[in-house]
CSV table of C-alpha atoms and ligand atoms in Angstrom, one decimal:
chain,number,residue,atom,x,y,z
A,1134,UNK,CA,5.9,4.3,-24.3
A,1135,UNK,CA,5.3,4.6,-20.6
A,1136,UNK,CA,2.8,7.4,-20.4
A,1137,UNK,CA,3.5,8.3,-16.8
A,1138,UNK,CA,7.2,8.7,-17.4
A,1139,UNK,CA,6.6,10.8,-20.6
A,1140,UNK,CA,4.2,13.0,-18.6
A,1141,UNK,CA,6.9,13.6,-16.0
A,1142,UNK,CA,9.5,14.4,-18.6
A,1143,UNK,CA,7.2,16.8,-20.4
A,1144,UNK,CA,6.2,18.5,-17.1
A,1145,UNK,CA,9.9,19.1,-16.4
A,1146,UNK,CA,10.7,20.3,-19.9
A,1147,UNK,CA,7.7,22.8,-19.9
A,1148,UNK,CA,7.7,23.7,-16.3
A,1149,UNK,CA,4.1,22.4,-16.1
A,1150,UNK,CA,2.0,21.5,-13.2
A,1151,UNK,CA,-1.1,19.1,-13.2
A,1152,UNK,CA,-4.0,20.2,-11.0
A,1153,UNK,CA,-6.8,17.8,-10.5
A,1154,UNK,CA,-10.2,18.0,-8.9
A,1155,UNK,CA,-11.3,15.3,-6.4
A,1156,UNK,CA,-13.9,14.1,-9.0
A,1157,UNK,CA,-11.2,12.9,-11.5
A,1158,UNK,CA,-10.6,9.2,-12.1
A,1159,UNK,CA,-8.2,7.7,-9.5
A,1160,UNK,CA,-5.3,7.3,-12.0
A,1161,UNK,CA,-5.4,11.1,-12.7
A,1162,UNK,CA,-5.6,12.0,-9.0
A,1163,UNK,CA,-2.5,9.8,-8.4
A,1164,UNK,CA,-0.3,11.5,-11.1
A,1165,UNK,CA,-1.4,15.0,-10.3
A,1166,UNK,CA,0.9,17.5,-8.6
A,1167,UNK,CA,-2.0,18.7,-6.6
A,1168,UNK,CA,-5.5,17.4,-5.9
A,1169,UNK,CA,-8.2,19.5,-4.3
A,1170,UNK,CA,-11.7,20.9,-4.3
A,1171,UNK,CA,-12.7,24.1,-6.2
A,1172,UNK,CA,-11.4,26.4,-3.5
A,1173,UNK,CA,-8.0,24.6,-3.1
A,1174,UNK,CA,-7.6,24.6,-6.9
A,1175,UNK,CA,-8.3,28.4,-7.2
A,1176,UNK,CA,-5.7,29.1,-4.5
A,1177,UNK,CA,-3.2,26.8,-6.2
A,1178,UNK,CA,-3.8,28.4,-9.6
A,1179,UNK,CA,-3.2,31.9,-8.1
A,1180,UNK,CA,0.1,30.8,-6.4
A,1181,UNK,CA,1.8,28.3,-8.7
A,1182,UNK,CA,5.1,29.4,-10.3
A,1183,UNK,CA,4.7,26.9,-13.2
A,1184,UNK,CA,4.5,28.3,-16.7
A,1185,UNK,CA,1.9,25.8,-17.8
A,1186,UNK,CA,-1.2,24.6,-15.8
A,1187,UNK,CA,-2.8,21.4,-17.1
A,1188,UNK,CA,-6.2,21.5,-15.5
A,1189,UNK,CA,-7.9,18.1,-14.9
A,1190,UNK,CA,-11.2,19.5,-14.0
A,1191,UNK,CA,-14.0,21.3,-15.8
A,1192,UNK,CA,-14.0,24.4,-17.9
A,1193,UNK,CA,-15.1,26.9,-15.3
A,1194,UNK,CA,-12.2,25.8,-13.1
A,1195,UNK,CA,-9.7,26.1,-15.9
A,1196,UNK,CA,-11.1,29.5,-16.8
A,1197,UNK,CA,-10.7,30.6,-13.1
A,1198,UNK,CA,-7.1,29.5,-13.3
A,1199,UNK,CA,-6.6,31.6,-16.5
A,1200,UNK,CA,-8.4,34.6,-14.9
A,1201,UNK,CA,-6.1,34.4,-11.8
A,1202,UNK,CA,-2.9,33.8,-13.8
A,1203,UNK,CA,-3.5,35.3,-17.3
A,1204,UNK,CA,0.2,35.2,-18.1
A,1205,UNK,CA,0.3,31.4,-17.8
A,1206,UNK,CA,-0.7,28.8,-20.4
A,1207,UNK,CA,-3.8,26.9,-19.1
A,1208,UNK,CA,-4.6,23.6,-20.8
A,1209,UNK,CA,-7.6,21.4,-20.5
A,1210,UNK,CA,-7.1,17.8,-21.7
A,1211,UNK,CA,-10.7,17.5,-23.0
A,1212,UNK,CA,-12.4,20.8,-24.1
A,1213,UNK,CA,-15.8,19.1,-23.8
A,1214,UNK,CA,-15.4,19.1,-20.0
A,1215,UNK,CA,-18.3,21.5,-19.3
A,1216,UNK,CA,-20.6,21.7,-16.3
A,1217,UNK,CA,-24.4,21.2,-16.2
A,1218,UNK,CA,-24.6,23.7,-13.3
A,1219,UNK,CA,-22.6,26.4,-15.1
A,1220,UNK,CA,-24.8,25.8,-18.2
A,1221,UNK,CA,-27.9,26.2,-16.2
A,1222,UNK,CA,-27.1,29.9,-15.8
A,1223,UNK,CA,-26.7,31.5,-19.2
A,1224,UNK,CA,-25.2,35.1,-19.3
A,1225,UNK,CA,-28.2,36.7,-21.2
A,1226,UNK,CA,-30.8,35.2,-18.9
A,1227,UNK,CA,-28.8,36.0,-15.8
A,1228,UNK,CA,-28.3,39.6,-16.9
A,1229,UNK,CA,-32.1,40.1,-17.2
A,1230,UNK,CA,-32.6,38.4,-13.8
A,1231,UNK,CA,-30.1,40.7,-12.2
A,1232,UNK,CA,-31.8,43.8,-13.6
A,1233,UNK,CA,-35.0,42.9,-11.7
A,1234,UNK,CA,-33.1,43.3,-8.4
A,1235,UNK,CA,-31.1,46.5,-8.8
A,1236,UNK,CA,-30.5,46.9,-5.0
A,1237,UNK,CA,-29.1,43.4,-4.6
A,1238,UNK,CA,-25.4,42.4,-4.9
A,1239,UNK,CA,-24.5,39.1,-6.6
A,1240,UNK,CA,-22.7,36.2,-4.8
A,1241,UNK,CA,-22.0,33.4,-7.3
A,1242,UNK,CA,-20.7,30.0,-6.7
A,1243,UNK,CA,-17.5,29.5,-8.8
A,1244,UNK,CA,-19.4,26.9,-10.8
A,1245,UNK,CA,-20.2,29.6,-13.4
A,1246,UNK,CA,-18.9,30.8,-16.7
A,1247,UNK,CA,-16.4,33.7,-16.8
A,1248,UNK,CA,-19.2,35.9,-18.1
A,1249,UNK,CA,-21.3,35.3,-15.0
A,1250,UNK,CA,-18.3,36.0,-12.8
A,1251,UNK,CA,-17.9,39.3,-14.6
A,1252,UNK,CA,-21.5,40.1,-13.4
A,1253,UNK,CA,-20.7,39.0,-9.8
A,1254,UNK,CA,-19.7,41.0,-6.7
A,1255,UNK,CA,-18.2,38.1,-4.7
A,1256,UNK,CA,-17.6,34.5,-5.7
A,1257,UNK,CA,-17.7,31.6,-3.3
A,1258,UNK,CA,-17.3,27.8,-3.3
A,1259,UNK,CA,-19.2,25.4,-1.1
A,1260,UNK,CA,-16.2,25.5,1.3
A,1261,UNK,CA,-16.3,29.2,2.0
A,1262,UNK,CA,-19.9,30.2,1.1
A,1263,UNK,CA,-21.0,30.8,4.7
A,1264,UNK,CA,-17.9,33.0,5.4
A,1265,UNK,CA,-18.5,34.9,2.2
A,1266,UNK,CA,-22.2,35.6,3.0
A,1267,UNK,CA,-21.5,36.5,6.6
A,1268,UNK,CA,-18.9,39.1,5.4
A,1269,UNK,CA,-21.8,41.0,3.8
A,1270,UNK,CA,-23.8,43.4,6.0
A,1271,UNK,CA,-27.0,41.8,7.2
A,1272,UNK,CA,-29.2,44.5,5.6
A,1273,UNK,CA,-27.6,44.1,2.2
A,1274,UNK,CA,-29.9,42.2,-0.2
A,1275,UNK,CA,-28.2,39.4,-2.1
A,1276,UNK,CA,-28.8,37.4,-5.3
A,1277,UNK,CA,-27.2,33.9,-5.1
A,1278,UNK,CA,-26.4,31.9,-8.3
A,1279,UNK,CA,-26.5,29.4,-9.8
A,1280,UNK,CA,-27.3,26.4,-7.5
A,1281,UNK,CA,-30.8,26.4,-5.9
A,1282,UNK,CA,-30.0,23.6,-3.4
A,1283,UNK,CA,-26.8,25.2,-2.1
A,1284,UNK,CA,-28.6,28.6,-2.1
A,1285,UNK,CA,-31.5,27.3,0.0
A,1286,UNK,CA,-29.1,25.5,2.3
A,1287,UNK,CA,-27.2,28.7,2.8
A,1288,UNK,CA,-30.4,30.7,3.5
A,1289,UNK,CA,-31.3,28.2,6.2
A,1290,UNK,CA,-27.8,28.3,7.8
A,1291,UNK,CA,-27.3,32.0,7.7
A,1292,UNK,CA,-30.9,33.2,8.2
A,1293,UNK,CA,-30.6,35.4,5.0
A,1294,UNK,CA,-33.3,35.7,2.4
A,1295,UNK,CA,-31.2,35.6,-0.7
A,1296,UNK,CA,-32.9,35.6,-4.1
A,1297,UNK,CA,-31.8,32.3,-5.7
A,1298,UNK,CA,-31.2,31.5,-9.4
A,1299,UNK,CA,-32.9,28.3,-10.3
A,1300,UNK,CA,-29.9,26.1,-11.4
A,1301,UNK,CA,-28.7,22.7,-10.4
A,1302,UNK,CA,-26.0,20.1,-11.0
A,1303,UNK,CA,-27.0,16.8,-12.8
A,1304,UNK,CA,-24.9,14.7,-10.4
A,1305,UNK,CA,-26.1,16.0,-7.1
A,1306,UNK,CA,-29.8,16.3,-8.2
A,1307,UNK,CA,-29.9,12.6,-9.1
A,1308,UNK,CA,-29.4,10.8,-5.8
A,1309,UNK,CA,-32.3,8.6,-4.8
A,1310,UNK,CA,-33.6,9.1,-1.3
A,1311,UNK,CA,-35.5,5.8,-1.5
A,1312,UNK,CA,-32.4,3.8,-2.4
A,1313,UNK,CA,-30.3,5.6,0.2
A,1314,UNK,CA,-32.9,4.7,2.9
A,1315,UNK,CA,-32.6,1.0,1.8
A,1316,UNK,CA,-28.8,1.2,2.2
A,1317,UNK,CA,-29.3,2.8,5.6
A,1318,UNK,CA,-31.5,-0.2,6.6
A,1319,UNK,CA,-28.8,-2.6,5.5
A,1320,UNK,CA,-26.0,-0.6,7.2
A,1321,UNK,CA,-27.7,0.8,10.3
A,1322,UNK,CA,-24.3,2.2,11.7
A,1323,UNK,CA,-23.5,4.0,8.4
A,1324,UNK,CA,-23.5,7.8,8.5
A,1325,UNK,CA,-24.9,9.6,5.5
A,1326,UNK,CA,-22.7,12.5,4.4
A,1327,UNK,CA,-23.8,14.7,1.6
A,1328,UNK,CA,-22.8,17.8,-0.5
A,1329,UNK,CA,-25.1,20.9,-0.2
A,1330,UNK,CA,-25.8,20.7,-4.0
A,1331,UNK,CA,-28.0,17.6,-3.1
A,1332,UNK,CA,-31.7,18.1,-2.9
A,1333,UNK,CA,-33.3,19.0,0.5
A,1334,UNK,CA,-34.8,15.6,1.3
A,1335,UNK,CA,-31.3,14.1,1.1
A,1336,UNK,CA,-29.9,17.0,3.2
A,1337,UNK,CA,-32.6,16.4,5.9
A,1338,UNK,CA,-31.7,12.8,6.5
A,1339,UNK,CA,-27.9,13.4,6.3
A,1340,UNK,CA,-25.6,13.1,9.4
A,1341,UNK,CA,-23.2,15.7,7.9
A,1342,UNK,CA,-23.4,18.2,5.0
A,1343,UNK,CA,-20.3,19.8,3.6
A,1344,UNK,CA,-18.2,20.7,0.6
A,1345,UNK,CA,-16.0,18.0,-1.1
A,1346,UNK,CA,-13.1,18.8,1.2
A,1347,UNK,CA,-15.3,19.0,4.3
A,1348,UNK,CA,-16.7,15.5,3.5
A,1349,UNK,CA,-13.2,14.1,3.2
A,1350,UNK,CA,-12.2,15.7,6.5
A,1351,UNK,CA,-15.3,14.5,8.3
A,1352,UNK,CA,-14.8,10.9,6.9
A,1353,UNK,CA,-11.2,10.9,8.2
A,1354,UNK,CA,-11.9,12.5,11.6
A,1355,UNK,CA,-15.2,11.0,12.6
A,1356,UNK,CA,-15.1,7.9,14.7
A,1357,UNK,CA,-17.7,6.1,12.6
A,1358,UNK,CA,-16.5,3.2,10.4
A,1359,UNK,CA,-19.2,3.2,7.6
A,1360,UNK,CA,-20.3,6.1,5.4
A,1361,UNK,CA,-22.8,6.6,2.6
A,1362,UNK,CA,-21.4,9.3,0.4
A,1363,UNK,CA,-23.8,11.5,-1.5
A,1364,UNK,CA,-21.5,13.4,-3.9
A,1365,UNK,CA,-19.6,12.7,-7.0
A,1366,UNK,CA,-18.0,9.2,-6.8
A,1367,UNK,CA,-14.4,10.4,-7.5
A,1368,UNK,CA,-13.9,11.6,-3.9
A,1369,UNK,CA,-14.2,7.9,-2.7
A,1370,UNK,CA,-10.7,7.3,-4.0
A,1371,UNK,CA,-9.2,9.8,-1.5
A,1372,UNK,CA,-11.6,8.7,1.3
A,1373,UNK,CA,-10.5,5.0,0.9
A,1374,UNK,CA,-6.8,6.0,0.5
A,1375,UNK,CA,-6.7,7.9,3.7
A,1376,UNK,CA,-9.0,5.6,5.6
A,1377,UNK,CA,-8.3,2.0,4.4
A,1378,UNK,CA,-10.0,0.5,7.4
A,1379,UNK,CA,-13.4,2.3,6.8
A,1380,UNK,CA,-16.2,1.4,4.4
A,1381,UNK,CA,-17.4,4.0,1.9
A,1382,UNK,CA,-20.6,3.3,0.0
A,1383,UNK,CA,-21.5,5.6,-3.0
A,1384,UNK,CA,-25.0,6.9,-2.7
A,1385,UNK,CA,-27.0,5.5,-5.7
A,1386,UNK,CA,-28.6,7.7,-8.3
A,1387,UNK,CA,-32.3,7.5,-9.3
A,1388,UNK,CA,-31.6,5.9,-12.7
A,1389,UNK,CA,-29.7,2.7,-12.0
A,1390,UNK,CA,-28.9,2.2,-15.7
A,1391,UNK,CA,-26.5,5.2,-15.7
A,1392,UNK,CA,-23.6,6.0,-13.5
A,1393,UNK,CA,-25.1,9.4,-12.7
A,1394,UNK,CA,-23.0,9.9,-9.5
A,1395,UNK,CA,-20.1,10.2,-11.9
A,1396,UNK,CA,-19.9,13.6,-13.4
A,1397,UNK,CA,-19.9,13.0,-17.1
A,1398,UNK,CA,-17.8,16.1,-17.7
A,1399,UNK,CA,-15.2,15.5,-15.0
A,1400,UNK,CA,-14.8,11.9,-16.2
A,1401,UNK,CA,-13.9,12.9,-19.8
A,1402,UNK,CA,-10.2,13.3,-18.9
A,1403,UNK,CA,-7.9,10.3,-19.3
A,1404,UNK,CA,-4.1,9.8,-18.7
A,1405,UNK,CA,-3.7,9.7,-22.5
A,1406,UNK,CA,-5.5,13.0,-23.0
A,1407,UNK,CA,-3.3,14.5,-20.3
A,1408,UNK,CA,-0.2,13.3,-22.2
A,1409,UNK,CA,-1.6,14.7,-25.5
A,1410,UNK,CA,-2.3,18.0,-23.8
A,1411,UNK,CA,1.3,18.4,-22.5
A,1412,UNK,CA,2.9,17.1,-25.7
A,1413,UNK,CA,0.9,19.3,-28.1
A,1414,UNK,CA,-0.2,22.2,-25.9
A,1415,UNK,CA,-3.9,21.1,-26.3
A,1416,UNK,CA,-6.4,22.5,-25.5
A,1417,UNK,CA,-5.5,26.0,-24.5
A,1418,UNK,CA,-8.1,27.9,-22.4
A,1419,UNK,CA,-8.6,31.5,-23.4
A,1420,UNK,CA,-10.8,34.2,-21.7
A,1421,UNK,CA,-11.5,37.6,-23.2
A,1422,UNK,CA,-9.2,40.1,-21.5
A,1423,UNK,CA,-12.2,42.5,-20.8
A,1424,UNK,CA,-14.0,39.6,-19.1
A,1425,UNK,CA,-10.8,38.8,-17.1
A,1426,UNK,CA,-10.5,42.4,-15.9
A,1427,UNK,CA,-14.1,42.2,-14.4
A,1428,UNK,CA,-14.1,38.5,-13.3
A,1429,UNK,CA,-10.9,38.6,-11.4
A,1430,UNK,CA,-12.4,41.1,-8.9
A,1431,UNK,CA,-15.0,38.8,-7.3
A,1432,UNK,CA,-12.6,35.8,-7.3
A,1433,UNK,CA,-9.9,37.8,-5.6
A,1434,UNK,CA,-12.5,39.1,-3.0
A,1435,UNK,CA,-13.4,35.5,-2.3
A,1436,UNK,CA,-9.8,34.5,-1.8
A,1437,UNK,CA,-9.2,37.5,0.6
A,1438,UNK,CA,-12.3,36.6,2.6
A,1439,UNK,CA,-11.6,32.9,2.9
A,1440,UNK,CA,-7.9,33.5,3.7
B,1162,13P,P1,-16.5,21.7,-4.5
B,1162,13P,O1,-15.3,21.3,-5.1
B,1162,13P,O2,-16.5,23.2,-4.1
B,1162,13P,O3,-17.0,20.9,-3.4
B,1162,13P,O4,-17.7,21.7,-5.6
B,1162,13P,C1,-18.3,20.6,-6.0
B,1162,13P,C2,-18.5,20.5,-7.5
B,1162,13P,O5,-19.5,20.2,-7.9
B,1162,13P,C3,-17.4,20.8,-8.3
B,1162,13P,O6,-17.7,20.7,-9.6
B,1163,SF4,FE1,-20.7,20.7,-12.7
B,1163,SF4,FE2,-22.0,19.0,-11.1
B,1163,SF4,FE3,-20.0,18.1,-12.7
B,1163,SF4,FE4,-19.5,19.7,-10.6
B,1163,SF4,S1,-20.3,17.7,-10.5
B,1163,SF4,S2,-18.6,19.9,-12.6
B,1163,SF4,S3,-21.2,21.0,-10.6
B,1163,SF4,S4,-21.9,19.0,-13.4
């Protein structure tokens, strides 16, 4: 059986769409109807007229799709596709934390569970975070959750003094500054481009910092020909596809015995699991309707602000 043909047939039969994050394996990015970063995928989930969304991403993204389109069936090919960053901000702990700052509003990165979104005033992604924060009056105090590296980066860019939840992503925390500096020595012309979830020492030596889409745009538009890329390795597929003449070097993680610059959750999905998901309606993502009612508000606010 030719899986790709069967996937196409099932998609037509069920009026389904496959949405994939840039961190998916190349084969999945190539069969998806739409590939994007967290913001692109939320927009697409809100606007698609498909009846079924197969979400090749992680749980918080599939939950966001369900929150935005509760009448649609949202499927995730592997239900174990979690997120170490979302897990670093458990609802009970965050609720207690929030109570300590009653005069603060909450801005949370979409990399959170639906329960955290239900306790949030405005969501953001790394693409629109500055715009979201700048839309809030300067004298309004803010709690930012859950990523400490992104939060500190945003404080330095916007001059705010947001209170930051102490969470992090296992992929972006793992890059080795020492190993990156060795590569820079070997490739003196190469520009280091990094995601703001990376730790500060990596940010300091970077030539450009941006969200996954911003890194892709920079790599395509910049006149440099060599780039060291400090984010999840899946994005290199699009960078190479769009710029076959340029060299892209994945930044190495601290522990060379593991492929830590691969998100172990994102990389759980396979073409076979996507086929099974479509064929057997597996695994359906559900969110408590009471949580949906609250969580949709900060997500819609984010979409309004970022246009
Ligand atoms: P963006 O897609 O917003 O760049 O987020 C990166 C990420 O870690 C997604 O899991
Ligand atoms: Fe979560 Fe990090 Fe994986 Fe993104 S790359 S899904 S933030 S663990």
